XYZ file of C-alpha atoms in Angstrom:
568
model
C 62.298 -8.830 -55.986
C 60.870 -6.453 -53.341
C 57.931 -6.785 -51.023
C 55.413 -3.945 -50.670
C 55.100 -3.403 -46.920
C 52.157 -0.994 -47.087
C 49.849 -3.955 -46.566
C 50.064 -5.713 -43.219
C 51.960 -8.922 -44.122
C 50.240 -10.860 -41.351
C 46.656 -10.349 -42.484
C 46.652 -13.812 -44.060
C 48.994 -15.567 -41.660
C 47.999 -19.046 -40.631
C 46.746 -19.345 -37.041
C 49.009 -20.719 -34.320
C 48.843 -24.493 -33.874
C 47.079 -26.019 -30.901
C 49.505 -27.391 -28.306
C 50.713 -30.978 -28.720
C 49.669 -31.827 -25.180
C 46.418 -31.528 -23.303
C 45.927 -27.908 -22.195
C 44.806 -29.132 -18.781
C 48.092 -30.958 -18.164
C 50.912 -29.407 -16.163
C 53.358 -29.726 -19.060
C 55.142 -26.415 -19.727
C 54.169 -24.970 -23.089
C 57.562 -23.805 -24.372
C 58.389 -24.852 -27.908
C 61.692 -26.487 -26.988
C 60.090 -28.637 -24.305
C 57.339 -29.627 -26.724
C 60.008 -30.571 -29.271
C 61.712 -32.779 -26.685
C 58.397 -34.537 -26.138
C 58.339 -35.857 -29.724
C 59.452 -39.493 -30.208
C 62.867 -40.001 -31.810
C 64.433 -37.193 -33.889
C 67.403 -36.917 -31.514
C 69.715 -35.386 -34.139
C 67.031 -32.879 -35.128
C 66.475 -31.857 -31.512
C 70.216 -31.448 -30.911
C 70.664 -29.229 -33.968
C 67.753 -26.957 -33.046
C 68.934 -26.724 -29.417
C 72.355 -25.623 -30.632
C 70.854 -22.910 -32.863
C 68.755 -21.536 -29.997
C 71.735 -21.686 -27.612
C 73.858 -19.820 -30.161
C 71.193 -17.107 -30.531
C 70.994 -16.704 -26.757
C 74.779 -16.562 -26.494
C 75.044 -13.912 -29.237
C 72.394 -11.791 -27.513
C 74.207 -12.027 -24.171
C 77.572 -11.365 -25.845
C 76.235 -8.242 -27.615
C 74.904 -6.960 -24.293
C 78.246 -7.472 -22.609
C 80.167 -5.784 -25.451
C 77.610 -3.052 -26.078
C 77.212 -4.052 -29.732
C 74.214 -4.827 -31.921
C 73.204 -8.446 -32.575
C 73.700 -9.242 -36.243
C 70.761 -11.009 -37.911
C 71.257 -14.763 -38.253
C 70.640 -16.660 -41.454
C 68.420 -19.535 -40.321
C 67.151 -20.920 -43.632
C 67.063 -24.720 -43.659
C 66.460 -27.813 -45.701
C 64.506 -30.637 -44.023
C 65.478 -33.958 -45.605
C 63.614 -37.232 -45.225
C 60.731 -39.469 -46.186
C 57.049 -38.591 -45.672
C 55.643 -38.755 -42.166
C 58.980 -38.280 -40.362
C 57.908 -35.118 -38.554
C 59.194 -32.395 -40.899
C 55.996 -30.346 -40.943
C 55.376 -30.769 -37.220
C 58.931 -29.692 -36.369
C 58.632 -26.682 -38.700
C 55.493 -25.572 -36.857
C 57.209 -26.001 -33.491
C 60.274 -24.208 -34.804
C 58.226 -21.082 -35.467
C 57.163 -21.073 -31.837
C 60.720 -21.787 -30.632
C 62.225 -18.973 -32.724
C 59.566 -16.535 -31.524
C 60.265 -17.446 -27.883
C 64.028 -17.029 -28.539
C 63.481 -13.614 -30.098
C 64.627 -14.762 -33.532
C 61.247 -14.182 -35.231
C 58.594 -11.551 -34.530
C 55.511 -13.737 -35.021
C 56.662 -17.337 -35.347
C 53.708 -18.406 -37.502
C 54.171 -20.917 -40.349
C 52.894 -20.492 -43.904
C 52.892 -23.821 -45.773
C 53.213 -23.874 -49.559
C 54.229 -26.264 -52.357
C 54.757 -26.144 -56.116
C 51.049 -26.079 -56.859
C 50.635 -23.060 -54.574
C 53.559 -21.080 -55.968
C 53.861 -21.858 -59.673
C 51.434 -19.965 -61.899
C 50.050 -20.811 -65.304
C 51.343 -17.754 -67.196
C 54.172 -15.208 -67.233
C 54.196 -13.042 -64.091
C 51.691 -15.213 -62.214
C 54.446 -17.173 -60.439
C 56.229 -14.042 -59.210
C 52.938 -12.635 -57.905
C 52.216 -15.865 -56.012
C 55.666 -15.864 -54.430
C 55.324 -12.236 -53.282
C 51.861 -12.956 -51.848
C 52.993 -15.894 -49.728
C 56.243 -14.257 -48.632
C 54.168 -11.289 -47.371
C 52.074 -13.684 -45.327
C 55.167 -15.385 -43.936
C 57.169 -12.280 -42.912
C 57.919 -12.516 -39.221
C 57.616 -16.299 -39.384
C 58.471 -19.363 -41.468
C 57.774 -20.084 -45.143
C 57.644 -23.892 -45.289
C 57.943 -25.262 -48.856
C 56.876 -28.911 -48.895
C 58.239 -31.145 -51.667
C 60.417 -28.191 -52.692
C 62.351 -30.369 -55.158
C 59.288 -30.257 -57.431
C 60.225 -26.656 -58.268
C 63.259 -27.917 -60.192
C 62.701 -29.680 -63.503
C 66.031 -30.976 -64.768
C 64.887 -31.272 -68.357
C 63.066 -27.934 -68.621
C 64.961 -24.680 -68.137
C 61.818 -22.713 -69.070
C 59.672 -24.221 -66.334
C 58.104 -21.540 -64.119
C 59.429 -23.370 -61.056
C 62.836 -21.867 -61.858
C 61.288 -18.426 -61.400
C 60.390 -19.387 -57.827
C 63.941 -20.573 -57.161
C 65.512 -17.393 -58.528
C 63.038 -15.217 -56.595
C 63.649 -17.156 -53.373
C 67.409 -16.652 -53.611
C 66.990 -12.845 -53.465
C 64.220 -12.924 -50.846
C 66.234 -15.233 -48.553
C 69.060 -12.699 -48.603
C 67.048 -9.461 -48.404
C 64.638 -10.605 -45.666
C 66.857 -12.957 -43.651
C 66.169 -10.946 -40.475
C 62.378 -11.229 -40.952
C 61.884 -14.618 -42.548
C 63.042 -18.246 -42.279
C 62.606 -20.395 -45.370
C 62.472 -24.173 -44.878
C 62.640 -26.320 -48.022
C 61.546 -29.909 -47.358
C 61.545 -33.173 -49.295
C 63.283 -36.450 -50.129
C 67.082 -36.462 -49.630
C 68.190 -37.289 -53.159
C 65.753 -34.950 -54.896
C 66.515 -32.108 -52.483
C 70.248 -32.511 -53.122
C 69.567 -32.075 -56.856
C 67.493 -28.950 -56.188
C 70.108 -27.325 -53.936
C 72.988 -28.197 -56.283
C 71.084 -26.758 -59.247
C 71.552 -23.189 -57.983
C 74.769 -22.081 -56.207
C 72.986 -19.031 -54.775
C 70.356 -21.241 -53.167
C 73.029 -23.551 -51.769
C 74.880 -20.637 -50.191
C 71.743 -19.312 -48.504
C 70.801 -22.550 -46.758
C 73.331 -23.072 -43.960
C 71.404 -25.766 -42.079
C 70.504 -29.188 -43.484
C 68.460 -31.263 -41.039
C 68.065 -34.999 -41.647
C 64.835 -36.695 -40.546
C 65.437 -40.473 -40.395
C 62.631 -42.998 -40.642
C 61.131 -43.822 -37.262
C 62.027 -47.132 -35.628
C 59.286 -49.610 -34.781
C 59.318 -48.594 -31.120
C 59.099 -44.903 -32.003
C 56.154 -45.558 -34.326
C 54.474 -47.475 -31.511
C 54.923 -44.447 -29.221
C 53.363 -42.268 -31.907
C 50.462 -44.708 -32.260
C 49.848 -44.689 -28.491
C 49.875 -40.885 -28.461
C 47.456 -40.689 -31.416
C 45.149 -43.256 -29.816
C 45.193 -41.316 -26.555
C 43.907 -38.217 -28.358
C 40.696 -40.214 -29.012
C 40.656 -41.643 -25.466
C 41.817 -45.077 -26.649
C 44.656 -47.242 -25.423
C 46.293 -50.245 -27.098
C 46.348 -53.668 -25.476
C 49.697 -55.511 -25.470
C 48.443 -57.843 -28.224
C 47.284 -54.837 -30.240
C 50.746 -53.290 -29.987
C 52.287 -56.514 -31.259
C 49.777 -56.709 -34.126
C 50.401 -53.065 -35.045
C 54.182 -53.576 -35.036
C 53.784 -56.525 -37.435
C 51.716 -54.371 -39.782
C 54.251 -51.553 -39.563
C 57.093 -53.970 -40.362
C 55.264 -55.084 -43.489
C 54.385 -51.536 -44.537
C 57.972 -50.323 -44.033
C 59.087 -52.516 -46.920
C 57.007 -50.432 -49.314
C 58.892 -47.534 -50.921
C 55.853 -45.306 -50.315
C 55.925 -45.974 -46.546
C 54.643 -42.873 -44.784
C 56.022 -43.372 -41.246
C 53.655 -41.557 -38.844
C 51.076 -41.068 -41.621
C 50.980 -44.822 -42.197
C 50.510 -45.391 -38.457
C 47.643 -42.897 -38.432
C 45.966 -44.717 -41.334
C 46.398 -48.104 -39.631
C 44.880 -46.692 -36.436
C 41.909 -45.229 -38.301
C 41.191 -48.607 -39.896
C 41.548 -50.329 -36.518
C 39.027 -47.930 -34.929
C 36.521 -48.666 -37.703
C 36.918 -52.439 -37.190
C 36.689 -51.921 -33.417
C 33.391 -50.065 -33.780
C 32.018 -52.876 -35.970
C 33.029 -55.524 -33.403
C 31.579 -53.508 -30.530
C 28.293 -53.120 -32.410
C 28.082 -56.892 -32.935
C 28.908 -57.594 -29.284
C 27.703 -54.773 -26.984
C 28.968 -56.723 -23.944
C 32.613 -56.090 -24.875
C 34.139 -54.616 -21.718
C 36.761 -52.737 -23.741
C 34.274 -51.368 -26.269
C 34.872 -47.677 -25.567
C 38.470 -47.615 -24.382
C 40.788 -50.353 -25.697
C 41.896 -51.378 -29.178
C 42.643 -55.113 -29.405
C 44.749 -57.210 -31.785
C 41.582 -58.235 -33.647
C 41.062 -54.596 -34.629
C 44.287 -54.672 -36.644
C 43.252 -57.690 -38.718
C 40.621 -57.989 -41.434
C 39.823 -61.445 -40.048
C 40.710 -62.026 -36.383
C 40.712 -65.798 -36.941
C 42.878 -65.595 -40.075
C 46.191 -66.158 -38.261
C 45.188 -69.510 -36.778
C 43.492 -70.572 -39.997
C 46.492 -69.616 -42.145
C 48.906 -71.521 -39.912
C 46.650 -74.594 -39.911
C 46.293 -74.351 -43.692
C 50.062 -74.084 -44.235
C 50.863 -76.954 -41.879
C 48.035 -78.983 -43.419
C 49.449 -78.415 -46.907
C 52.857 -79.534 -45.651
C 51.340 -82.662 -44.146
C 49.631 -83.513 -47.446
C 52.967 -83.677 -49.257
C 53.985 -87.228 -50.099
C 56.910 -88.573 -48.046
C 59.417 -86.036 -46.648
C 58.779 -87.227 -43.080
C 62.105 -85.921 -41.752
C 61.569 -82.582 -43.518
C 58.117 -82.270 -41.951
C 59.543 -82.973 -38.491
C 62.185 -80.299 -38.942
C 59.622 -77.719 -40.106
C 57.467 -78.478 -37.064
C 60.546 -78.035 -34.851
C 61.079 -74.624 -36.468
C 57.459 -73.715 -35.653
C 58.095 -74.799 -32.048
C 61.202 -72.568 -31.915
C 59.157 -69.626 -33.202
C 56.464 -70.242 -30.588
C 59.133 -70.374 -27.880
C 60.635 -67.064 -29.022
C 57.171 -65.505 -29.144
C 56.364 -66.648 -25.596
C 59.758 -65.470 -24.290
C 59.162 -62.055 -25.854
C 55.994 -61.648 -23.784
C 58.174 -61.814 -20.657
C 60.836 -59.518 -22.068
C 63.240 -62.413 -22.623
C 63.681 -61.918 -26.342
C 67.223 -61.405 -27.598
C 68.390 -60.396 -31.084
C 66.066 -60.915 -34.086
C 65.707 -64.621 -34.897
C 67.253 -65.686 -38.220
C 66.163 -68.726 -40.191
C 68.468 -68.842 -43.203
C 68.563 -72.405 -44.535
C 70.205 -74.821 -46.939
C 68.042 -77.361 -48.796
C 70.035 -80.230 -50.293
C 68.862 -83.003 -52.609
C 68.162 -83.939 -56.192
C 65.686 -82.049 -58.411
C 61.984 -82.691 -57.919
C 62.189 -83.620 -54.229
C 59.894 -80.822 -53.011
C 62.433 -78.144 -52.055
C 60.658 -75.279 -53.821
C 57.219 -76.343 -52.537
C 58.413 -76.527 -48.917
C 60.163 -73.133 -49.253
C 56.877 -71.540 -50.351
C 55.035 -73.088 -47.397
C 57.729 -71.859 -45.002
C 57.235 -68.320 -46.275
C 53.559 -68.512 -45.332
C 54.350 -69.994 -41.909
C 56.942 -67.316 -41.167
C 54.501 -64.564 -42.105
C 51.699 -65.958 -39.927
C 54.039 -66.348 -36.957
C 55.429 -62.837 -37.273
C 58.968 -63.763 -38.344
C 58.563 -62.196 -41.795
C 56.340 -59.191 -42.589
C 55.159 -60.433 -46.011
C 56.123 -64.069 -46.433
C 56.198 -63.828 -50.225
C 58.460 -66.072 -52.309
C 61.161 -64.858 -54.705
C 63.103 -67.451 -56.704
C 66.537 -66.728 -58.134
C 69.481 -68.484 -59.755
C 73.007 -67.495 -60.743
C 71.844 -65.506 -63.786
C 69.605 -63.351 -61.558
C 72.494 -62.412 -59.242
C 75.694 -62.365 -61.285
C 76.619 -59.810 -63.927
C 79.476 -59.790 -66.405
C 80.939 -56.447 -65.327
C 82.953 -55.286 -62.331
C 80.728 -53.798 -59.629
C 77.466 -54.780 -61.321
C 77.043 -58.115 -59.520
C 76.735 -56.488 -56.083
C 74.051 -54.135 -57.413
C 72.196 -56.968 -59.138
C 72.267 -59.164 -56.022
C 71.184 -56.288 -53.778
C 68.270 -55.566 -56.125
C 67.070 -59.185 -55.901
C 67.392 -59.049 -52.106
C 65.346 -55.846 -52.092
C 62.628 -57.621 -54.107
C 62.553 -60.431 -51.525
C 62.566 -58.221 -48.398
C 59.868 -59.327 -46.003
C 59.810 -62.821 -47.485
C 61.867 -65.766 -48.701
C 64.693 -65.525 -51.233
C 65.078 -69.027 -52.695
C 68.347 -69.456 -54.616
C 68.215 -72.610 -56.716
C 71.464 -74.298 -57.730
C 73.234 -71.948 -55.311
C 76.499 -73.876 -55.712
C 76.815 -72.296 -59.184
C 77.810 -69.062 -57.405
C 81.139 -70.688 -56.551
C 82.326 -69.610 -59.965
C 84.605 -71.048 -62.553
C 87.822 -69.105 -62.002
C 89.534 -66.178 -60.342
C 87.784 -63.641 -62.549
C 84.296 -65.042 -61.928
C 81.861 -62.591 -60.291
C 79.981 -65.278 -58.344
C 82.197 -64.590 -55.312
C 80.988 -60.981 -55.361
C 77.391 -62.221 -55.244
C 78.223 -64.468 -52.266
C 79.922 -61.584 -50.415
C 76.875 -59.374 -51.008
C 74.531 -62.150 -49.852
C 76.518 -62.697 -46.650
C 76.247 -58.991 -45.783
C 72.529 -58.818 -46.605
C 71.803 -61.983 -44.585
C 73.465 -60.344 -41.589
C 72.032 -56.837 -42.038
C 68.449 -57.888 -42.824
C 67.750 -59.972 -39.735
C 64.024 -60.240 -39.180
C 63.285 -59.007 -42.700
C 64.591 -61.814 -44.908
C 65.019 -65.576 -45.000
C 67.504 -66.872 -47.567
C 67.197 -70.519 -48.629
C 70.135 -71.921 -50.618
C 69.211 -75.042 -52.580
C 71.020 -77.586 -54.750
C 72.660 -81.014 -55.090
C 74.049 -82.349 -51.813
C 77.696 -82.793 -52.864
C 77.924 -79.471 -54.701
C 76.316 -77.577 -51.785
C 78.876 -79.088 -49.401
C 81.590 -77.722 -51.689
C 79.957 -74.271 -51.652
C 80.008 -74.111 -47.851
C 83.562 -75.481 -47.567
C 84.852 -72.674 -49.775
C 82.699 -70.019 -48.061
C 82.731 -70.512 -44.254
C 81.162 -67.058 -43.808
C 78.126 -68.259 -45.736
C 77.899 -71.491 -43.726
C 78.020 -69.569 -40.440
C 74.875 -67.637 -41.395
C 72.832 -70.724 -42.299
C 70.946 -71.986 -39.261
C 69.180 -75.058 -40.660
C 70.454 -77.715 -43.095
C 67.598 -79.824 -44.445
C 68.134 -82.799 -46.747
C 65.411 -83.841 -49.200
C 65.809 -87.552 -50.048
C 64.752 -89.109 -53.346
C 61.182 -90.404 -53.411
C 60.668 -94.159 -53.243
C 58.743 -95.878 -56.094
C 55.687 -96.163 -53.833
C 55.818 -92.434 -52.987
C 56.078 -91.552 -56.669
C 52.980 -93.648 -57.413
C 51.164 -91.745 -54.641
C 52.213 -88.431 -56.237
C 50.738 -89.556 -59.571
C 47.567 -90.702 -57.776
C 47.229 -87.268 -56.095
C 47.794 -85.407 -59.359
C 45.174 -87.580 -61.063
C 42.620 -87.003 -58.292
C 43.268 -83.227 -58.380
C 42.366 -83.263 -62.108
C 39.378 -85.610 -61.568
C 41.055 -88.685 -63.032
C 41.626 -92.030 -61.365
C 44.050 -94.891 -61.991
C 43.058 -98.508 -62.579
C 44.879 -101.085 -60.437
C 46.710 -102.353 -63.520
C 47.775 -98.814 -64.386
C 49.113 -98.250 -60.855
C 51.067 -101.509 -60.992
C 52.600 -100.586 -64.357
C 53.560 -97.134 -63.038
C 55.122 -98.728 -59.954
C 57.210 -101.114 -62.084
C 58.420 -98.224 -64.235
C 59.408 -96.152 -61.201
C 61.172 -99.160 -59.685
C 63.336 -99.521 -62.795
C 64.115 -95.809 -62.842
C 64.894 -95.803 -59.113
C 67.437 -98.656 -59.338
C 69.403 -96.942 -62.092
C 68.918 -93.455 -60.624
C 71.800 -91.000 -60.516
C 71.921 -87.330 -59.629
C 69.633 -86.650 -62.595
C 66.763 -88.724 -61.172
C 63.611 -86.696 -61.809
C 61.658 -87.566 -58.633
C 58.469 -85.455 -58.568
C 59.188 -84.173 -62.068
C 59.279 -87.767 -63.304
C 55.864 -88.345 -61.688
C 54.569 -85.203 -63.427
C 55.941 -86.461 -66.768
C 54.325 -89.901 -66.373
C 50.939 -88.336 -65.576
C 51.066 -85.920 -68.533
C 52.069 -88.776 -70.877
C 49.178 -90.861 -69.556
C 46.659 -88.101 -70.342
C 48.056 -87.762 -73.870
C 47.906 -91.519 -74.549
C 44.422 -91.672 -73.011
C 43.185 -88.942 -75.375
C 44.451 -90.975 -78.342
C 42.738 -94.109 -76.986
C 39.420 -92.320 -76.390
C 39.527 -90.902 -79.931
C 39.603 -94.472 -81.313
C 36.708 -95.714 -79.170
C 33.348 -96.437 -80.713
C 30.057 -96.072 -78.952
C 28.744 -93.645 -76.358
C 31.166 -91.901 -73.995
C 30.569 -91.955 -70.249
C 32.014 -90.280 -67.175
C 33.731 -93.564 -66.305
C 35.443 -93.797 -69.688
C 36.535 -90.148 -69.537
C 37.955 -90.470 -66.011
C 39.729 -93.832 -65.890
C 43.429 -94.052 -66.797
C 44.130 -97.633 -67.838
C 47.251 -99.769 -68.187
C 47.235 -99.023 -71.918
C 47.689 -95.306 -71.174
C 50.942 -95.808 -69.257
C 54.111 -95.637 -71.327
C 56.675 -98.352 -70.646
C 59.454 -95.737 -70.365
């Protein structure tokens, strides 16, 4: 493919970008210095510095030897997730290469599949020629370049672009730099699909996701462009939002931060309109601007603790949960003075018989941890052996990691965790435990694992797996409910469904629970037994009401009597 040079190739070139810093500042405007100003991207900066240093060295060497500088092949792939700075660096790179004498113009022409691929034969080639003409002397930046390659369609017109690019990248390597950008995995498939393309791209630059601190720097810079600053509480609120958003596979790094800032500015304007006396109205974004409801945090914590308090019995469990809340408050206050250490971990073991409230308390803890900033989402994912263990070598680790991924940002509750101990040397439960131990260590601040089960069996699990025990910070025992507590559970369930118990019915229920409690073993149903008694009572009541003669009343339809309670 050849380019007709009769037409000035720069007629349609994109204009140079505005500088990244205020023009009135004293900051030097060279591209390399502007690149250094960007948050993070240390590997990217190092690679580009080395290329520029090499070009300068070759120019000096040619001058010393009296030879001609050979044109460099500078085509690149930029690999990484959205919002990691690929486009911005490409634009700066044009300026850097122009200043280093590697490109005549240094402008950047941005294209993608939609721009290049035509709808009919010959249209694609014409599009490619048109945009290459515009880019000569600068950079042709192909965003989401992997979209040009369709694995299952050899006749797709995107292949025409790839084949055309291979020749252009060779023929015009002294006048043009092609940068193909996109996700790592998909870009690897594109580059491997064509050996000629692979040979013509000598530089592969990885753009990692930004850290929380780097995203905060980006947010402060973006806010400053609109003459805003972030209060300390606003920074903390923004970091919590970013943590939660980072768990989404579509996380957009700097783009996500920009969207969060835009929403915060809209909320800020609404608050300032309601209260014109706000001193910070025109200059400072506050934590309230990063929340749909500024009072929601306090309300959510009160609601979660209130729900915990409403649970029947479990006094020791409640005390321990409140101690955990106190620990979180202490860590939060220490952080304000820069005294925070490593991320706090709250992996736990819940021991006790079935129906003692372990699952309910785990759900409440997820909400508390979210409100207090320990977990980004606070959602609840329940799992058992069958969700973690596979029957094939190597599959258990993948299955366990997938369940952990589902729970990231929240609570992973593993019921009957002792079953992972396995039943022999060939059992894959040990592989699940090894994977869990690694994930519990690596995902600090992003995951709370709660291992639950019978007391004796859980002790056996930890004795055989000291590495697992060492990562569990809290051991909470859930005792069996007393007969009186079980009666209270039935009373609460009845009230929630707009029923009530007669005194005789309550006494009969109490006597039944007392009998069950005295002969109780590890299979004692606890709360599940209370649920069963209540459901049986409603069924027997419906049969009794069906036999009644005369007019029905609210009293008759609400009162559970002694007759409705089964003896066993």
